[in-house]
Coordinates of C-alpha atoms (C1' of nucleotides) in Angstrom, one line a residue:
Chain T
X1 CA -196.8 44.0 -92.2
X2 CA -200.5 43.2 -92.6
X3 CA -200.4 40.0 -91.2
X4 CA -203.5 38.2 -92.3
X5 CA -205.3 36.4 -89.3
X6 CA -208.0 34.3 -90.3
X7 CA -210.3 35.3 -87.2
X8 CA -208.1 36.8 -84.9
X9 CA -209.0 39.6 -82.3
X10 CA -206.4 42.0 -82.8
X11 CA -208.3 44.7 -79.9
X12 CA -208.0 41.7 -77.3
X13 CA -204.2 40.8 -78.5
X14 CA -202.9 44.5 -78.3
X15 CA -199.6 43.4 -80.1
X16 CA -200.8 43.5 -83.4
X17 CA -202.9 46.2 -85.3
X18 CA -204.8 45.9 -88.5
X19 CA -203.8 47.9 -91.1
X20 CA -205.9 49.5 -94.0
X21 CA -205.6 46.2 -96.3
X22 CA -207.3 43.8 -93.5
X23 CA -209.9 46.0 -93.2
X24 CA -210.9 45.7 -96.6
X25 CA -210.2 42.2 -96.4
X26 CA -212.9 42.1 -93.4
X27 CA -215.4 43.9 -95.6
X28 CA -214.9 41.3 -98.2
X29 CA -215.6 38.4 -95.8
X30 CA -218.2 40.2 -94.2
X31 CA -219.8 40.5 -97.8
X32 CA -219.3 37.3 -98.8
X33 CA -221.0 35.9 -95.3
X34 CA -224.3 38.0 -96.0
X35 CA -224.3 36.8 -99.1
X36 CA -224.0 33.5 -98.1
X37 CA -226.7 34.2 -95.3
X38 CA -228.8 35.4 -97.9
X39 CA -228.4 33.0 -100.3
X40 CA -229.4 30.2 -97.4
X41 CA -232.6 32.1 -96.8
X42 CA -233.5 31.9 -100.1
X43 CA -232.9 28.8 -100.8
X44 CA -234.4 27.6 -97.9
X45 CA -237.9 29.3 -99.0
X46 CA -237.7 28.4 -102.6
X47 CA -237.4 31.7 -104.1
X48 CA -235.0 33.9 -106.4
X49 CA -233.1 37.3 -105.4
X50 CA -235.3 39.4 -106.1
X51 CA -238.9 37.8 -105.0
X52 CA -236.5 38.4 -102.2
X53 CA -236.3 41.7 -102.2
X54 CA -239.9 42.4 -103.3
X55 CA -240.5 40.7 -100.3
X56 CA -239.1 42.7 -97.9
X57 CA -239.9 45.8 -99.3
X58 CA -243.4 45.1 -99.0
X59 CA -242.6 43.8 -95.4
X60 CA -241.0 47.0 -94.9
X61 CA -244.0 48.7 -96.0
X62 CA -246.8 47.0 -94.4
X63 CA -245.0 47.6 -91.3
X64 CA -245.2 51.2 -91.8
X65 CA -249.0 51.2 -93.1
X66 CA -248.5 51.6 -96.6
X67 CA -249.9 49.5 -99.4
X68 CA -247.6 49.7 -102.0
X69 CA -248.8 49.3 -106.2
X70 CA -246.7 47.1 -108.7
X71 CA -245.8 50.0 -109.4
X72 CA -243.2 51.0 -106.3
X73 CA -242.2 47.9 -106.9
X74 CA -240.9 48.4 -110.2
X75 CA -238.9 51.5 -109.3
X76 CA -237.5 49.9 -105.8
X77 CA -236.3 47.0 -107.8
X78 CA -235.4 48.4 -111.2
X79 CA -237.3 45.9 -113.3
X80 CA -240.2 46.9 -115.6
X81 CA -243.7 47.3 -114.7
X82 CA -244.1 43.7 -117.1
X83 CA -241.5 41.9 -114.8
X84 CA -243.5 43.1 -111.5
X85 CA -246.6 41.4 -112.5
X86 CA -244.8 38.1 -113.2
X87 CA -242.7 38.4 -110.0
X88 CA -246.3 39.3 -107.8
X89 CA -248.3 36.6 -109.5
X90 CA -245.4 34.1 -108.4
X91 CA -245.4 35.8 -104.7
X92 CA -249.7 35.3 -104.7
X93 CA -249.3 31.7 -106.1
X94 CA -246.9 30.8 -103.5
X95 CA -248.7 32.2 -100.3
X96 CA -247.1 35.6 -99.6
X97 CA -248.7 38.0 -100.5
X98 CA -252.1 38.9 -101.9
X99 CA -253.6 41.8 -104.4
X100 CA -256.3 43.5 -103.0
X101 CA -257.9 46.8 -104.9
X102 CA -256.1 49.6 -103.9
X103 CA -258.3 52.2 -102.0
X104 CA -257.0 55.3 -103.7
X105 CA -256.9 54.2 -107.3
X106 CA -259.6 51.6 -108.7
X107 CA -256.5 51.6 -111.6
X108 CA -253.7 49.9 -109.1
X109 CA -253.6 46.8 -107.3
X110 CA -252.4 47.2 -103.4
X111 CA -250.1 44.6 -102.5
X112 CA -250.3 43.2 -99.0
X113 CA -248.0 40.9 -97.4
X114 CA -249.9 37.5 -95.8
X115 CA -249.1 36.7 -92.1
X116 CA -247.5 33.8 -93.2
X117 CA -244.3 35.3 -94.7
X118 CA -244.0 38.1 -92.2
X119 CA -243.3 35.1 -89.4
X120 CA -241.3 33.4 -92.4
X121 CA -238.7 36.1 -93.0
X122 CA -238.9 37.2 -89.5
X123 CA -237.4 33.5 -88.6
X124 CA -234.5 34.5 -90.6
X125 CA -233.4 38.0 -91.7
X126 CA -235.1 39.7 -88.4
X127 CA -232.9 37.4 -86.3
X128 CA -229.3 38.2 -88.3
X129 CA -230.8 42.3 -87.9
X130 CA -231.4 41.9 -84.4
X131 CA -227.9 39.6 -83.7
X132 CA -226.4 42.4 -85.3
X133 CA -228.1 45.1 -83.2
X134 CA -226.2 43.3 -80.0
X135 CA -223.4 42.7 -81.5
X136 CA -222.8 46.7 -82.6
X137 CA -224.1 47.6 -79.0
X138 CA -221.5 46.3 -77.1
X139 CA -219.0 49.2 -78.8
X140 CA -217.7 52.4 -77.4
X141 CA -219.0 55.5 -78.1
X142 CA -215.2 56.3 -79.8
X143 CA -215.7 52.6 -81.4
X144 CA -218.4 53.6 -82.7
X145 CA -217.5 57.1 -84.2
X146 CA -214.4 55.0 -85.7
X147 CA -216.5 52.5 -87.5
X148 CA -218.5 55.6 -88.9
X149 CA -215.8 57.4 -90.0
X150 CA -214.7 54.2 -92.0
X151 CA -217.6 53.6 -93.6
X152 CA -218.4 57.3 -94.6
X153 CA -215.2 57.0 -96.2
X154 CA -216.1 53.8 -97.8
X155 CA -219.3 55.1 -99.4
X156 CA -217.4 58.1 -100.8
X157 CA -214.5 55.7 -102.1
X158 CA -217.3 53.6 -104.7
X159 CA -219.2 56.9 -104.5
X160 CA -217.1 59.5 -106.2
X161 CA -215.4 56.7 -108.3
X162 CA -216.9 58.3 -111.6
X163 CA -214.9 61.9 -111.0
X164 CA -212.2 61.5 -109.4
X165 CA -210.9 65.3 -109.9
X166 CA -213.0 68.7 -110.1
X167 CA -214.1 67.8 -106.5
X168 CA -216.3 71.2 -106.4
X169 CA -218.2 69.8 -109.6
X170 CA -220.2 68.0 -107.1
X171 CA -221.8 65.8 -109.5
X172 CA -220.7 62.6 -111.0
X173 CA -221.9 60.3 -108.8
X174 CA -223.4 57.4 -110.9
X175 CA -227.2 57.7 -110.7
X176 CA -229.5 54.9 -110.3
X177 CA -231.9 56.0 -112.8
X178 CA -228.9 56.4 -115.8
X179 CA -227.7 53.3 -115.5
X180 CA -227.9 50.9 -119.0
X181 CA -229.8 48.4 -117.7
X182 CA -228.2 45.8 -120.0
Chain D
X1 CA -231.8 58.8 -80.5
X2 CA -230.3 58.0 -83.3
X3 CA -230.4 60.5 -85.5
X4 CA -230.3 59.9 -89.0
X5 CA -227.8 61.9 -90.8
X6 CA -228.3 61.7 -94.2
X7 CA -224.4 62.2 -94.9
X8 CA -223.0 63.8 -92.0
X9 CA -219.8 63.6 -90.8
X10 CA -220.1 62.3 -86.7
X11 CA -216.1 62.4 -86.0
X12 CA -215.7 66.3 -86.2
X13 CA -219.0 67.6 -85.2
X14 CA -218.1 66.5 -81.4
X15 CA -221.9 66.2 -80.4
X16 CA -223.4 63.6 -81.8
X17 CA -222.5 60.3 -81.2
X18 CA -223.4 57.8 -83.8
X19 CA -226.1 54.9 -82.4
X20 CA -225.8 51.1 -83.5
X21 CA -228.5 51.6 -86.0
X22 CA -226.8 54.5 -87.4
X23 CA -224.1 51.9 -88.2
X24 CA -226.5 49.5 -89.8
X25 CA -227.7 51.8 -91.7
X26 CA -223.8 53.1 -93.1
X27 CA -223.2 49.1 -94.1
X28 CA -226.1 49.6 -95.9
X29 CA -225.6 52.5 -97.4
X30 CA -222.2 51.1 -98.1
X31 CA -223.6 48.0 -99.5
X32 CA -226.0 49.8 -102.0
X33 CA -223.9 52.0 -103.1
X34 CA -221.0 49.3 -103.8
X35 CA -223.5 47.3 -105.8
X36 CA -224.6 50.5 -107.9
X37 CA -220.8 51.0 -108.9
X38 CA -220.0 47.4 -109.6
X39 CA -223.7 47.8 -111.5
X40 CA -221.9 50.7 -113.7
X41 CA -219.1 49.3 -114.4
X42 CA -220.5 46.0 -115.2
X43 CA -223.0 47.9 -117.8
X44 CA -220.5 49.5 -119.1
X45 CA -218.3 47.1 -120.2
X46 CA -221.6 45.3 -121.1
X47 CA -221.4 42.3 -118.7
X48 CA -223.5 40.5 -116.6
X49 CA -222.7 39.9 -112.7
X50 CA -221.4 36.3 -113.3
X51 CA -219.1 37.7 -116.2
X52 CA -217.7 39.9 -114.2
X53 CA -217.1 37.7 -111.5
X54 CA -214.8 35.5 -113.4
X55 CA -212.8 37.9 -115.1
X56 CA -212.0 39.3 -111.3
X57 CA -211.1 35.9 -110.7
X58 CA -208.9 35.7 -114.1
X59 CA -207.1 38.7 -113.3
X60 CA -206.6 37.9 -109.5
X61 CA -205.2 34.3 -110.7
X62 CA -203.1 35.6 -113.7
X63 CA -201.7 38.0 -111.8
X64 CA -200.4 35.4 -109.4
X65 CA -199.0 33.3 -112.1
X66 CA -201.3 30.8 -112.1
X67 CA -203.6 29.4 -115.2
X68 CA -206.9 28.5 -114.1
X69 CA -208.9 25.9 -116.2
X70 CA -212.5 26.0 -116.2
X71 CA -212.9 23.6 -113.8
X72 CA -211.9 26.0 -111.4
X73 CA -214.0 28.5 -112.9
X74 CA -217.3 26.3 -111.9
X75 CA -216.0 25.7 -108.2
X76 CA -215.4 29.9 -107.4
X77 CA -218.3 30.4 -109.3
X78 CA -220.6 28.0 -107.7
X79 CA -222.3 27.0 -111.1
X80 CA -221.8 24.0 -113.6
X81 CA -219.3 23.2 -116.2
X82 CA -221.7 23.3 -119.1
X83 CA -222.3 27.2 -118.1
X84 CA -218.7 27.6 -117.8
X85 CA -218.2 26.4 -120.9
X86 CA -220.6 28.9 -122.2
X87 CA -219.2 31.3 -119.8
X88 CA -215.5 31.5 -121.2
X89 CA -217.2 31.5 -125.1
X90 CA -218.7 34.6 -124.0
X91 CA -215.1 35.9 -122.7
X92 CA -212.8 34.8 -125.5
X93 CA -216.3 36.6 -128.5
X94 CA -215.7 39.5 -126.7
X95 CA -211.7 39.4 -126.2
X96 CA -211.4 39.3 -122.2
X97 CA -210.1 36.1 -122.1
X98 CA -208.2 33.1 -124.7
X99 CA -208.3 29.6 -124.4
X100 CA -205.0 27.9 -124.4
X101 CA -203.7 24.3 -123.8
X102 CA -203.3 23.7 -120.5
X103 CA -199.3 22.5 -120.0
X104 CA -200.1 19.6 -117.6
X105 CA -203.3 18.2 -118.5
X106 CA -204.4 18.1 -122.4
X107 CA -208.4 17.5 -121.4
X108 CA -207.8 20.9 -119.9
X109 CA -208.3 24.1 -121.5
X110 CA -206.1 27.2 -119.9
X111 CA -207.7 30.6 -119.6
X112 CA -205.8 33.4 -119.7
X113 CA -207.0 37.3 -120.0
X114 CA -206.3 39.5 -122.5
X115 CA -204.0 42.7 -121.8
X116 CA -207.2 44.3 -123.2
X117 CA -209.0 42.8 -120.4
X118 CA -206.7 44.0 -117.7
X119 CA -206.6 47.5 -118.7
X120 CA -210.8 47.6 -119.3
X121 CA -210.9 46.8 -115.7
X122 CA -208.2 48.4 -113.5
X123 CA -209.3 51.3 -115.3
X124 CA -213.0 51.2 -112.8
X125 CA -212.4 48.4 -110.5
X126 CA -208.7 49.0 -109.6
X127 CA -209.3 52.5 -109.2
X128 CA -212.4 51.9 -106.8
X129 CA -209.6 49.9 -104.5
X130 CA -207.1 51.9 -104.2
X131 CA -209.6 55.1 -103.3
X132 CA -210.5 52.6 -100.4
X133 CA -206.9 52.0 -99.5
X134 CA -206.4 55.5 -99.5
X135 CA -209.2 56.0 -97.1
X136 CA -209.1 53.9 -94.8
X137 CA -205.1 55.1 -94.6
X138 CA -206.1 58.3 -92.6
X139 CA -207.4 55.9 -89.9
X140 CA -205.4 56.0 -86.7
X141 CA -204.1 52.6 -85.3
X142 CA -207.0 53.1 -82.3
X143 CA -209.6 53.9 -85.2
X144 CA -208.6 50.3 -86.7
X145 CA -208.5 48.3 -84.2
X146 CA -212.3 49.8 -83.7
X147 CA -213.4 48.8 -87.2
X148 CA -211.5 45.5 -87.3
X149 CA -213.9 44.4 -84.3
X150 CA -217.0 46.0 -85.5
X151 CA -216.4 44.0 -89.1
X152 CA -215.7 40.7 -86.6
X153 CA -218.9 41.2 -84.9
X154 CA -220.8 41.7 -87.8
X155 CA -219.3 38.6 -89.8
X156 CA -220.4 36.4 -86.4
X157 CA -223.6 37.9 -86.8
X158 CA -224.1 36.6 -90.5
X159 CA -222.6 33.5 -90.0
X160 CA -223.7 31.9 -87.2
X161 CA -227.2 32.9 -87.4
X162 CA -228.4 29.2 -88.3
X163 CA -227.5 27.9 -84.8
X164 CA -227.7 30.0 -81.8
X165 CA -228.4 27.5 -79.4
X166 CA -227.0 24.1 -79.2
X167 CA -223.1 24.5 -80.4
X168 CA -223.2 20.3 -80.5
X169 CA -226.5 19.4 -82.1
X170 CA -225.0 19.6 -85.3
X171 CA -228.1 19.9 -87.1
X172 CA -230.3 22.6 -88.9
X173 CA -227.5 24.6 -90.3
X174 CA -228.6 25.2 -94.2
X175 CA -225.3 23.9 -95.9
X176 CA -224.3 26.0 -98.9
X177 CA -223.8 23.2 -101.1
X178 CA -227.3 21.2 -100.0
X179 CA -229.1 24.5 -101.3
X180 CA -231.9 23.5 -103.7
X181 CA -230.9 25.4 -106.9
X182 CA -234.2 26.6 -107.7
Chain V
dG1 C1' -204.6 -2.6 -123.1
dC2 C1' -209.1 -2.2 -120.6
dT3 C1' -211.8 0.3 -117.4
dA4 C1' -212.9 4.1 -114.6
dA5 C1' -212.4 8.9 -113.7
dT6 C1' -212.0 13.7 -115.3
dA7 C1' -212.4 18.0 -118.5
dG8 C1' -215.0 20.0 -121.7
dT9 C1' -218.8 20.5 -125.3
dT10 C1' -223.4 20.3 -127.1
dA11 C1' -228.5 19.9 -127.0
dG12 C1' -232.8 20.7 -124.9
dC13 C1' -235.3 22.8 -121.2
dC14 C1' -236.7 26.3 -117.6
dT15 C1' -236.8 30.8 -115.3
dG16 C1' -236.8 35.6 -115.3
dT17 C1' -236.0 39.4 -117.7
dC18 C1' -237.4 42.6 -121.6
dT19 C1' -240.5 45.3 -125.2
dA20 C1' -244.7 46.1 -127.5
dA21 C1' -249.6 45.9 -127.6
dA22 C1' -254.0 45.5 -125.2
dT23 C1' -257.2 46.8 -121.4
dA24 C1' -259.2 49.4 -117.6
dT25 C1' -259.4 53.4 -115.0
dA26 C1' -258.3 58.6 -113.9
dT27 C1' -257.6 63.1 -115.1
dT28 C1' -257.9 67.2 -117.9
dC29 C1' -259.6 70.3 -121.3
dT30 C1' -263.3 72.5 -123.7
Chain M
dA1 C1' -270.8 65.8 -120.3
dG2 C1' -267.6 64.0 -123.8
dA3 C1' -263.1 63.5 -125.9
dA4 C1' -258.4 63.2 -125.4
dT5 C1' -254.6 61.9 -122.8
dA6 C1' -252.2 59.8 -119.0
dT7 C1' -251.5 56.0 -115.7
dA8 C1' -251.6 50.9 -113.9
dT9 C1' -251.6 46.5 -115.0
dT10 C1' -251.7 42.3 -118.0
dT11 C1' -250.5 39.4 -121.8
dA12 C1' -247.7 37.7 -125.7
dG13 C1' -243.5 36.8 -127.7
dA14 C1' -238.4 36.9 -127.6
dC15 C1' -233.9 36.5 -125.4
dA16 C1' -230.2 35.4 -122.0
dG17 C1' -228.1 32.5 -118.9
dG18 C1' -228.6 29.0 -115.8
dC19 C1' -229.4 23.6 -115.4
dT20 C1' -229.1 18.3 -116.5
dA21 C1' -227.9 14.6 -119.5
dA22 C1' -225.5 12.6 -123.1
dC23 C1' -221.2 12.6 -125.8
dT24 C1' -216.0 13.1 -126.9
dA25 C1' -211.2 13.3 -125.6
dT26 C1' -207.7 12.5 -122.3
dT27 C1' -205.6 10.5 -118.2
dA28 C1' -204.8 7.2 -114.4
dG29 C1' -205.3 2.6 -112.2
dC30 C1' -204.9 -2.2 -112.5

DNA sequence: GCTAATAGTTAGCCTGTCTAAATATATTCT
DNA sequence: AGAATATATTTAGACAGGCTAACTATTAGC
């Protein structure tokens, strides 16, 4: 029972079947790989976690025509407004992005995202999204209602995790904003 | 096309069949909400992420019988020996873990938990995995198989991102361990 | 028994976070 | 309009956790 198979293909096999401890094993690997991934990125453009994810927030953004303030940032990455202005003076100084005053509010600074790091990150994170675009399009529409159904009821298992009885409370779910942040 | 349902429930409703960037989106849901409950827990047992980390590791390696030094702390951890040493000073103030001599090599020191430890943490963490086990026990043998390749596909996608032509050049993969630290 | 290798500790530095206080602009009330 | 208050950012100072380099204790090789 629950054989482990370092990379095997079990659909292509049809002798043996995963059970419900391989598939968290996958989802373990397949965390550690992104993280890996993610890590290499990184690394590879001299920056920290979350200049990181500032940075493709306000890729995100620009994409969809809004200038964000320090501000969003602060909320989107759950540091303070203090931290924000550090992190953005380190992504100006380093060529990725640039303050410009913000149109609606003389009090805010609009950040906007230089060309330069929208074809940098595109080499890199843009590629793994749209490798993983293929990859998922080559499942079955019952494959794909499968995987859903798996992951829906991985999101409720670390979900719920706070309550696990009184299921018509319907609260309990830990909330960003409560967390101690220490 | 793809709809986005904010938390619906494709499998019964019959209609709607979930698209490959509905699936995207459920890993990241997943993801995000994973990383909020490992945030919680973390926060409340007043630990950082690397903490944390190794006292998984402690656990997972005492409960197999073995003793880990910190040595081996360093390598799972990726970080140095100093900041292990550090590390385990943190464990043993705060009662997770207890140094010990290590039977086979006296320039060693043995770490083992706590039983405080252990209960602090399958109490959240423990919990959290057998929810998941639970889950992903209502899958069919057909619904497996169908996650098992998704989670394949989606590992591929991570890890060989670096070289997507050119399976003999050899070159240009970003090696974990040549990452610059900074 | 030397010498080299290995495990851990300590000291000093760097980065990224925080809070508190300061500054500039917006909004609201009278 | 003018004052009071609220909002957005910056700066200063402190702290935590990572690093490297130097040091001690033990083990292994010759």
């Amino acid at each position: 029972m629950s054989s482990y198979q370092a990379s095997g293909y079990w659909y292509s096999e049809g002798d043996s079947v995963p059970e419900a401890v391989d598939l968290l094993n996958l989802m373990r690997r397949y965390r550690e790989a992104e993280r890996r991934m993610r890590a290499a990125t990184r690394g590879s453009m001299g920056m920290n976690e979350t200049d990181m994810s500032a940075l493709r927030f306000l890729l995100a953004a620009h994409r969809e025509g809004v200038t964000p303030r320090q501000r969003d940032f602060a909320e989107e990455l759950g540091i303070s407004n203090a931290s924000v202005s550090v992190l953005i003076d380190r992504l100006c100084r380093d060529g990725y992005a640039e303050r410009v005053v913000h149109p609606a509010d003389r009090r805010s600074v609009g950040i906007v995202p230089t060309d330069y790091s929208d074809t940098e990150v595109r080499g890199t994170l843009h590629r793994m999204h749209e490798q993983m675009m293929d990859a998922v399009g080559t499942l079955s529409e019952d494959e794909r209602v499968a995987v859903a159904k798996f992951l829906e009821a991985m999101i409720r298992s670390v979900e719920i995790d706070d309550e696990p009885r009184q299921p018509s409370a319907g609260k309990g779910a830990v909330r960003e904003s409560a967390l101690p942040s220490r």
